[in-house]
CSV table of C-alpha atoms in Angstrom, one decimal:
chain,number,residue,atom,x,y,z
O,1,UNK,CA,0.0,0.0,0.0
O,2,UNK,CA,1.2,3.5,-0.7
O,3,UNK,CA,1.8,6.0,2.1
O,4,UNK,CA,3.2,9.5,2.6
O,5,UNK,CA,5.0,10.9,5.6
O,6,UNK,CA,5.6,14.6,6.3
O,7,UNK,CA,7.9,14.5,9.3
O,8,UNK,CA,7.4,18.2,10.2
O,9,UNK,CA,4.0,19.1,11.6
O,10,UNK,CA,4.8,22.8,11.9
O,11,UNK,CA,7.7,24.9,10.6
O,12,UNK,CA,8.4,28.6,11.3
O,13,UNK,CA,10.8,30.6,9.0
O,14,UNK,CA,11.6,34.3,8.7
O,15,UNK,CA,10.5,36.2,5.7
O,16,UNK,CA,13.2,36.1,3.1
O,17,UNK,CA,14.8,32.9,4.5
O,18,UNK,CA,14.9,29.6,2.5
O,19,UNK,CA,12.5,26.8,3.1
O,20,UNK,CA,12.5,23.1,2.8
O,21,UNK,CA,9.5,20.9,3.5
O,22,UNK,CA,10.2,17.2,3.8
O,23,UNK,CA,8.1,14.4,2.2
O,24,UNK,CA,8.9,10.7,2.2
O,25,UNK,CA,6.7,8.2,0.4
O,26,UNK,CA,6.3,4.5,0.2
O,27,UNK,CA,5.2,3.0,-3.1
O,28,UNK,CA,6.2,-0.1,-5.0
O,29,UNK,CA,7.2,1.5,-8.3
O,30,UNK,CA,8.0,5.0,-9.5
O,31,UNK,CA,5.2,7.1,-8.2
O,32,UNK,CA,3.4,10.1,-9.3
O,33,UNK,CA,4.1,12.8,-6.7
O,34,UNK,CA,2.4,16.1,-5.9
O,35,UNK,CA,2.7,19.1,-3.6
O,36,UNK,CA,-0.4,21.1,-2.8
O,37,UNK,CA,-0.9,24.3,-0.7
O,38,UNK,CA,-4.0,25.1,1.3
O,39,UNK,CA,-4.8,28.5,2.8
O,40,UNK,CA,-7.3,28.6,5.7
O,41,UNK,CA,-10.8,27.9,4.7
O,42,UNK,CA,-9.8,27.1,1.1
O,43,UNK,CA,-9.4,24.1,-1.1
O,44,UNK,CA,-6.1,22.6,-2.3
O,45,UNK,CA,-4.1,24.3,-5.0
O,46,UNK,CA,-1.5,22.3,-6.9
O,47,UNK,CA,2.0,23.7,-6.6
O,48,UNK,CA,3.9,21.1,-8.7
O,49,UNK,CA,4.0,17.5,-9.8
O,50,UNK,CA,6.4,14.8,-10.8
O,51,UNK,CA,5.5,12.1,-13.2
O,52,UNK,CA,8.8,11.1,-14.8
O,53,UNK,CA,11.9,12.6,-16.4
O,54,UNK,CA,13.9,15.4,-14.8
O,55,UNK,CA,14.0,14.9,-11.1
O,56,UNK,CA,14.0,18.6,-10.3
O,57,UNK,CA,10.6,20.1,-11.0
O,58,UNK,CA,9.5,23.7,-11.0
O,59,UNK,CA,6.2,24.8,-9.8
O,60,UNK,CA,4.2,28.0,-9.2
O,61,UNK,CA,5.0,30.8,-6.8
O,62,UNK,CA,8.7,30.1,-7.0
O,63,UNK,CA,8.6,26.6,-5.5
O,64,UNK,CA,10.6,23.6,-6.7
O,65,UNK,CA,10.9,20.0,-5.6
O,66,UNK,CA,13.4,17.2,-6.1
O,67,UNK,CA,12.5,13.6,-6.5
O,68,UNK,CA,15.2,11.3,-5.0
O,69,UNK,CA,14.4,7.7,-5.6
O,70,UNK,CA,17.2,6.4,-3.4
O,71,UNK,CA,15.8,8.3,-0.4
O,72,UNK,CA,12.1,7.9,-1.4
O,73,UNK,CA,11.8,11.6,-0.9
O,74,UNK,CA,10.2,14.5,-2.7
O,75,UNK,CA,11.1,17.6,-0.7
O,76,UNK,CA,9.7,21.0,-1.5
O,77,UNK,CA,12.0,24.1,-1.5
O,78,UNK,CA,11.8,27.8,-2.0
O,79,UNK,CA,14.9,30.0,-1.8
O,80,UNK,CA,13.2,33.1,-0.3
O,81,UNK,CA,9.9,32.8,1.6
O,82,UNK,CA,7.2,35.6,1.4
O,83,UNK,CA,4.7,36.3,4.1
O,84,UNK,CA,1.9,35.1,1.7
O,85,UNK,CA,3.4,31.6,1.7
O,86,UNK,CA,2.1,31.0,5.2
O,87,UNK,CA,-0.3,28.1,4.7
O,88,UNK,CA,-0.6,24.3,5.0
O,89,UNK,CA,1.3,22.2,2.6
O,90,UNK,CA,0.4,18.6,1.6
O,91,UNK,CA,2.5,16.1,-0.2
O,92,UNK,CA,0.6,13.3,-2.1
O,93,UNK,CA,1.5,10.1,-4.0
O,94,UNK,CA,-0.8,8.7,-6.6
O,95,UNK,CA,-1.1,5.1,-7.7
O,96,UNK,CA,-0.2,5.1,-11.3
O,97,UNK,CA,-2.7,2.3,-12.1
O,98,UNK,CA,-5.9,3.1,-10.2
O,99,UNK,CA,-5.4,6.8,-9.9
O,100,UNK,CA,-6.0,7.0,-6.2
O,101,UNK,CA,-4.0,9.5,-4.2
O,102,UNK,CA,-2.7,9.3,-0.7
O,103,UNK,CA,-2.0,12.5,1.2
O,104,UNK,CA,0.4,13.2,4.0
O,105,UNK,CA,-0.8,14.9,7.2
O,106,UNK,CA,0.5,18.2,6.1
O,107,UNK,CA,3.0,20.8,7.3
O,108,UNK,CA,1.9,24.1,8.6
O,109,UNK,CA,4.2,27.0,7.6
O,110,UNK,CA,4.4,30.1,9.7
O,111,UNK,CA,6.3,33.1,8.3
O,112,UNK,CA,7.8,35.6,10.8
O,113,UNK,CA,8.2,39.2,9.7
H,1,UNK,CA,-16.2,27.9,-16.5
H,2,UNK,CA,-16.9,27.4,-12.8
H,3,UNK,CA,-14.5,24.4,-12.3
H,4,UNK,CA,-15.5,22.2,-9.3
H,5,UNK,CA,-18.3,23.5,-7.1
H,6,UNK,CA,-19.7,22.0,-3.9
H,7,UNK,CA,-23.1,22.5,-2.3
H,8,UNK,CA,-23.7,23.4,0.5
H,9,UNK,CA,-20.7,25.3,1.9
H,10,UNK,CA,-21.7,24.6,5.5
H,11,UNK,CA,-24.2,22.5,7.2
H,12,UNK,CA,-25.1,21.5,10.8
H,13,UNK,CA,-26.9,18.1,11.3
H,14,UNK,CA,-28.2,16.3,14.3
H,15,UNK,CA,-27.1,12.8,15.0
H,16,UNK,CA,-29.2,10.4,12.9
H,17,UNK,CA,-30.2,12.9,10.2
H,18,UNK,CA,-29.4,12.3,6.6
H,19,UNK,CA,-28.1,14.6,3.9
H,20,UNK,CA,-26.6,14.7,0.5
H,21,UNK,CA,-23.5,16.7,-0.6
H,22,UNK,CA,-23.4,17.7,-4.2
H,23,UNK,CA,-20.3,18.0,-6.3
H,24,UNK,CA,-20.5,19.4,-9.8
H,25,UNK,CA,-17.8,19.9,-12.4
H,26,UNK,CA,-18.1,21.6,-15.8
H,27,UNK,CA,-14.8,20.3,-17.3
H,28,UNK,CA,-16.1,17.0,-18.7
H,29,UNK,CA,-13.8,15.1,-16.4
H,30,UNK,CA,-14.1,11.3,-16.1
H,31,UNK,CA,-12.8,10.9,-12.6
H,32,UNK,CA,-14.4,12.3,-9.5
H,33,UNK,CA,-13.4,11.9,-5.9
H,34,UNK,CA,-14.8,12.6,-2.4
H,35,UNK,CA,-12.3,13.2,0.4
H,36,UNK,CA,-12.7,14.1,4.0
H,37,UNK,CA,-10.2,16.3,5.9
H,38,UNK,CA,-9.9,16.2,9.7
H,39,UNK,CA,-7.8,18.5,11.9
H,40,UNK,CA,-4.1,17.6,11.7
H,41,UNK,CA,-4.6,15.1,8.9
H,42,UNK,CA,-4.4,15.1,5.2
H,43,UNK,CA,-7.2,14.2,2.9
H,44,UNK,CA,-8.6,10.7,3.1
H,45,UNK,CA,-10.4,9.2,0.1
H,46,UNK,CA,-14.0,8.2,0.9
H,47,UNK,CA,-15.3,7.1,-2.5
H,48,UNK,CA,-14.4,7.7,-6.1
H,49,UNK,CA,-15.8,7.3,-9.6
H,50,UNK,CA,-14.0,6.5,-12.8
H,51,UNK,CA,-17.0,7.4,-15.0
H,52,UNK,CA,-20.7,7.9,-15.2
H,53,UNK,CA,-22.6,5.1,-13.4
H,54,UNK,CA,-19.5,3.7,-11.7
H,55,UNK,CA,-18.3,4.1,-8.1
H,56,UNK,CA,-15.7,2.5,-5.9
H,57,UNK,CA,-14.7,2.5,-2.3
H,58,UNK,CA,-11.8,4.5,-1.0
H,59,UNK,CA,-9.9,4.4,2.2
H,60,UNK,CA,-12.8,5.4,4.6
H,61,UNK,CA,-16.1,4.5,3.0
H,62,UNK,CA,-18.1,3.4,6.0
H,63,UNK,CA,-21.2,5.5,6.7
H,64,UNK,CA,-21.2,7.0,3.2
H,65,UNK,CA,-22.9,6.2,-0.1
H,66,UNK,CA,-22.3,7.8,-3.5
H,67,UNK,CA,-23.9,8.1,-6.8
H,68,UNK,CA,-22.7,9.3,-10.3
H,69,UNK,CA,-25.9,9.3,-12.4
H,70,UNK,CA,-24.6,12.1,-14.5
H,71,UNK,CA,-21.0,12.6,-15.6
H,72,UNK,CA,-20.8,16.1,-14.2
H,73,UNK,CA,-22.3,15.3,-10.8
H,74,UNK,CA,-21.0,13.2,-7.9
H,75,UNK,CA,-23.2,12.9,-4.8
H,76,UNK,CA,-22.1,12.0,-1.4
H,77,UNK,CA,-24.8,10.7,1.0
H,78,UNK,CA,-24.9,10.3,4.7
H,79,UNK,CA,-27.9,8.1,5.7
H,80,UNK,CA,-27.6,8.5,9.4
H,81,UNK,CA,-25.1,11.1,10.4
H,82,UNK,CA,-22.8,10.5,13.4
H,83,UNK,CA,-20.5,13.0,15.3
H,84,UNK,CA,-17.5,11.2,13.9
H,85,UNK,CA,-18.5,12.5,10.4
H,86,UNK,CA,-17.9,16.0,11.5
H,87,UNK,CA,-15.3,17.1,9.0
H,88,UNK,CA,-14.5,19.2,5.9
H,89,UNK,CA,-15.4,17.4,2.7
H,90,UNK,CA,-13.6,18.0,-0.5
H,91,UNK,CA,-14.6,17.0,-4.0
H,92,UNK,CA,-12.1,16.7,-6.8
H,93,UNK,CA,-12.2,15.8,-10.5
H,94,UNK,CA,-9.6,15.0,-13.1
H,95,UNK,CA,-9.5,14.1,-16.8
H,96,UNK,CA,-8.9,10.7,-18.1
H,97,UNK,CA,-5.2,10.1,-18.6
H,98,UNK,CA,-2.6,8.8,-16.2
H,99,UNK,CA,-0.7,12.1,-15.9
H,100,UNK,CA,-3.6,14.4,-15.4
H,101,UNK,CA,-4.0,16.4,-12.2
H,102,UNK,CA,-6.9,16.7,-9.8
H,103,UNK,CA,-8.9,19.9,-9.5
H,104,UNK,CA,-10.4,20.5,-6.1
H,105,UNK,CA,-13.6,22.1,-5.0
H,106,UNK,CA,-13.7,24.7,-2.1
H,107,UNK,CA,-15.0,22.2,0.5
H,108,UNK,CA,-18.1,21.6,2.6
H,109,UNK,CA,-17.9,22.0,6.3
H,110,UNK,CA,-20.2,19.6,8.1
H,111,UNK,CA,-20.9,19.6,11.8
H,112,UNK,CA,-22.8,16.7,13.3
H,113,UNK,CA,-24.2,17.4,16.8
């Protein structure tokens, strides 16, 4: 069965600092991987996705993520955080056959001025 | 183009009452999904549909029923609501194709007293 672990429940960074959110997955083959962002009271917005090919993927809002098969990880990064990035971030893995997604429990990002 | 819409946005039920949540999409997507999101947790799949007239169980299907009589609509029913079903419910849809992404609705907040 597929699973996703986001080890950090809550992260606080200063505005302008760099950010890395961790995501580890378990899946039997090469997975489809996603990062979503959720602002309070809102639905999920896709930041970026990995299906195959280049292991470093670029997303919206200046985010990027790197797929590392050897570490079963798909960490999200941003070089300089803005106050508007404060939100909850979810990593997800999708079964390439049945199309069902499994989400991590999320990481809440707080940005200090 | 409204995308994915959910009705209602908020509802309060008493234990034992029934209700139906409606998800509608105008993008002609084949796949539709119902998730629930509880505090401190990611989204968990309740039921999904791979096409009109077909439904399947997800990770947490107990206490819920679904129907997909029309391609654009996916209904989630609670026959006898329980306090444990207090949650935020998200609907999503995506096109046919293994590398397509999901589009999420804004959510329905349900409180069962």
